[in-house]
Amino acid sequence: MEAAAAQPGRRLMALDVGARRVGVAISDELGMIASPVGAVDLKRRGLERLKELIAHYRPARLVVGLPKNMRGGEGQQAVETRAFAENLEAATGVPVTYWDERLTTFMAEQALIESGRKRKERKERVDAVAAALILQNYLDAHGS
């Protein structure tokens, strides 16, 4: 386990990596609350945009959602997510921690439905909300 979940005054950033989009969320400086930032389209200079967001927020760590099956095993999407995260860590110098993301996209979709969001709006926000759920779960597990 890493030395500290969050350093005082330093935020954590979560990524929900998909085949086309990456949802992004950021914590507050106290490491207590996760908020969705948005999603970047990997087909439209997405890696550059992620690097810009990392440079802007200067997170102490990236918490990357690791897709696992319901039995806890890792499939091809987990392999691809790890490769993506390792490349991003090498490019930015920001350390990466993996966190189980099972059911976060489903939970994000349900939360957006319950909040009355229309289908188009849900599609635009679901990745960022899923990233915020990943990060909040991580923060809750590592809180003081």
CSV table of C-alpha atoms in Angstrom, one decimal:
chain,number,residue,atom,x,y,z
A,1,MET,CA,0.0,0.0,0.0
A,2,GLU,CA,1.2,3.5,-0.8
A,3,ALA,CA,2.7,5.6,2.0
A,4,ALA,CA,-0.3,7.9,2.3
A,5,ALA,CA,-3.6,8.0,0.5
A,6,ALA,CA,-3.4,11.8,0.2
A,7,GLN,CA,-0.9,14.4,1.2
A,8,PRO,CA,-2.3,17.4,3.0
A,9,GLY,CA,-3.1,20.1,0.4
A,10,ARG,CA,-2.6,17.8,-2.5
A,11,ARG,CA,-5.5,16.4,-4.5
A,12,LEU,CA,-6.0,13.0,-5.9
A,13,MET,CA,-7.4,12.4,-9.4
A,14,ALA,CA,-9.4,9.4,-10.5
A,15,LEU,CA,-9.7,8.0,-14.0
A,16,ASP,CA,-12.4,5.7,-15.3
A,17,VAL,CA,-10.7,4.4,-18.5
A,18,GLY,CA,-12.9,3.2,-21.2
A,19,ALA,CA,-12.2,2.2,-24.8
A,20,ARG,CA,-13.3,5.6,-26.1
A,21,ARG,CA,-13.6,8.0,-23.2
A,22,VAL,CA,-11.9,8.6,-19.9
A,23,GLY,CA,-13.9,9.9,-17.0
A,24,VAL,CA,-12.0,12.3,-14.7
A,25,ALA,CA,-12.7,13.2,-11.1
A,26,ILE,CA,-10.7,15.2,-8.5
A,27,SER,CA,-10.7,15.3,-4.7
A,28,ASP,CA,-10.8,18.3,-2.5
A,29,GLU,CA,-7.5,19.3,-0.9
A,30,LEU,CA,-8.4,17.6,2.4
A,31,GLY,CA,-8.9,14.3,0.5
A,32,MET,CA,-12.5,13.9,1.7
A,33,ILE,CA,-14.8,14.6,-1.2
A,34,ALA,CA,-14.6,13.5,-4.9
A,35,SER,CA,-16.1,15.6,-7.6
A,36,PRO,CA,-16.6,14.8,-11.3
A,37,VAL,CA,-14.5,17.0,-13.7
A,38,GLY,CA,-15.6,15.6,-17.0
A,39,ALA,CA,-14.7,13.1,-19.7
A,40,VAL,CA,-12.1,13.2,-22.4
A,41,ASP,CA,-12.5,11.6,-25.8
A,42,LEU,CA,-9.5,9.5,-26.6
A,43,LYS,CA,-10.1,9.9,-30.3
A,44,ARG,CA,-10.0,13.7,-30.0
A,45,ARG,CA,-6.6,14.5,-28.5
A,46,GLY,CA,-7.6,12.8,-25.3
A,47,LEU,CA,-4.2,11.9,-24.0
A,48,GLU,CA,-3.1,15.6,-24.4
A,49,ARG,CA,-6.2,16.7,-22.6
A,50,LEU,CA,-5.5,14.3,-19.7
A,51,LYS,CA,-2.0,15.7,-19.4
A,52,GLU,CA,-3.4,19.2,-19.4
A,53,LEU,CA,-5.9,18.3,-16.6
A,54,ILE,CA,-3.0,16.6,-14.6
A,55,ALA,CA,-0.9,19.7,-15.0
A,56,HIS,CA,-3.7,22.0,-14.0
A,57,TYR,CA,-4.8,20.1,-10.8
A,58,ARG,CA,-1.3,18.7,-9.9
A,59,PRO,CA,-2.6,15.6,-8.1
A,60,ALA,CA,-0.3,13.7,-5.8
A,61,ARG,CA,-1.6,10.4,-7.2
A,62,LEU,CA,-3.9,9.0,-9.9
A,63,VAL,CA,-6.5,6.5,-8.8
A,64,VAL,CA,-7.3,4.4,-11.9
A,65,GLY,CA,-10.4,2.3,-11.9
A,66,LEU,CA,-9.5,-1.3,-12.6
A,67,PRO,CA,-12.3,-3.3,-14.3
A,68,LYS,CA,-12.7,-6.6,-12.7
A,69,ASN,CA,-15.3,-9.3,-13.3
A,70,MET,CA,-17.8,-10.1,-10.5
A,71,ARG,CA,-15.5,-12.9,-9.2
A,72,GLY,CA,-12.6,-10.4,-8.9
A,73,GLY,CA,-10.6,-11.6,-11.9
A,74,GLU,CA,-9.1,-9.4,-14.5
A,75,GLY,CA,-9.9,-9.6,-18.2
A,76,GLN,CA,-8.6,-7.9,-21.4
A,77,GLN,CA,-10.0,-4.5,-20.4
A,78,ALA,CA,-8.0,-4.6,-17.2
A,79,VAL,CA,-4.8,-5.4,-19.2
A,80,GLU,CA,-5.6,-2.5,-21.5
A,81,THR,CA,-6.3,-0.2,-18.5
A,82,ARG,CA,-3.1,-1.1,-16.8
A,83,ALA,CA,-1.1,-0.4,-20.0
A,84,PHE,CA,-2.8,3.0,-20.5
A,85,ALA,CA,-2.2,4.0,-16.8
A,86,GLU,CA,1.5,2.9,-17.0
A,87,ASN,CA,2.0,5.0,-20.1
A,88,LEU,CA,0.3,8.0,-18.4
A,89,GLU,CA,2.4,7.6,-15.3
A,90,ALA,CA,5.6,7.5,-17.4
A,91,ALA,CA,4.5,10.6,-19.3
A,92,THR,CA,3.4,12.7,-16.3
A,93,GLY,CA,5.5,11.3,-13.4
A,94,VAL,CA,2.4,11.1,-11.2
A,95,PRO,CA,2.2,7.7,-9.4
A,96,VAL,CA,-0.8,5.4,-10.2
A,97,THR,CA,-2.8,3.3,-7.8
A,98,TYR,CA,-5.5,0.9,-9.1
A,99,TRP,CA,-8.9,0.6,-7.4
A,100,ASP,CA,-11.7,-1.8,-8.1
A,101,GLU,CA,-14.3,-0.2,-10.2
A,102,ARG,CA,-16.9,-2.9,-10.3
A,103,LEU,CA,-20.5,-1.6,-10.8
A,104,THR,CA,-19.4,2.1,-10.7
A,105,THR,CA,-20.7,2.8,-14.2
A,106,PHE,CA,-24.0,1.2,-13.4
A,107,MET,CA,-24.2,3.1,-10.1
A,108,ALA,CA,-23.3,6.4,-11.9
A,109,GLU,CA,-26.0,5.7,-14.5
A,110,GLN,CA,-28.6,5.0,-11.8
A,111,ALA,CA,-27.7,8.2,-9.9
A,112,LEU,CA,-28.1,10.3,-13.1
A,113,ILE,CA,-31.4,8.7,-13.8
A,114,GLU,CA,-32.6,9.4,-10.3
A,115,SER,CA,-31.5,13.0,-10.6
A,116,GLY,CA,-33.8,13.4,-13.6
A,117,ARG,CA,-31.0,13.7,-16.3
A,118,LYS,CA,-32.1,13.1,-19.9
A,119,ARG,CA,-30.5,10.3,-21.8
A,120,LYS,CA,-28.1,12.5,-23.8
A,121,GLU,CA,-27.0,14.3,-20.6
A,122,ARG,CA,-26.4,11.0,-18.9
A,123,LYS,CA,-24.3,9.8,-21.7
A,124,GLU,CA,-22.1,12.9,-21.5
A,125,ARG,CA,-21.7,12.7,-17.7
A,126,VAL,CA,-21.7,9.0,-16.8
A,127,ASP,CA,-17.9,8.5,-17.1
A,128,ALA,CA,-17.1,11.5,-14.9
A,129,VAL,CA,-19.6,10.4,-12.3
A,130,ALA,CA,-18.2,6.9,-12.4
A,131,ALA,CA,-14.7,8.4,-11.8
A,132,ALA,CA,-16.0,10.3,-8.9
A,133,LEU,CA,-17.5,7.1,-7.4
A,134,ILE,CA,-14.2,5.3,-7.8
A,135,LEU,CA,-12.4,8.2,-6.1
A,136,GLN,CA,-14.9,8.5,-3.3
A,137,ASN,CA,-14.7,4.8,-2.6
A,138,TYR,CA,-10.9,5.1,-2.5
A,139,LEU,CA,-11.0,8.1,-0.2
A,140,ASP,CA,-13.5,6.5,2.1
A,141,ALA,CA,-11.3,3.4,2.4
A,142,HIS,CA,-8.2,5.4,3.1
A,143,GLY,CA,-9.7,8.2,5.3
A,144,SER,CA,-8.5,9.0,8.7
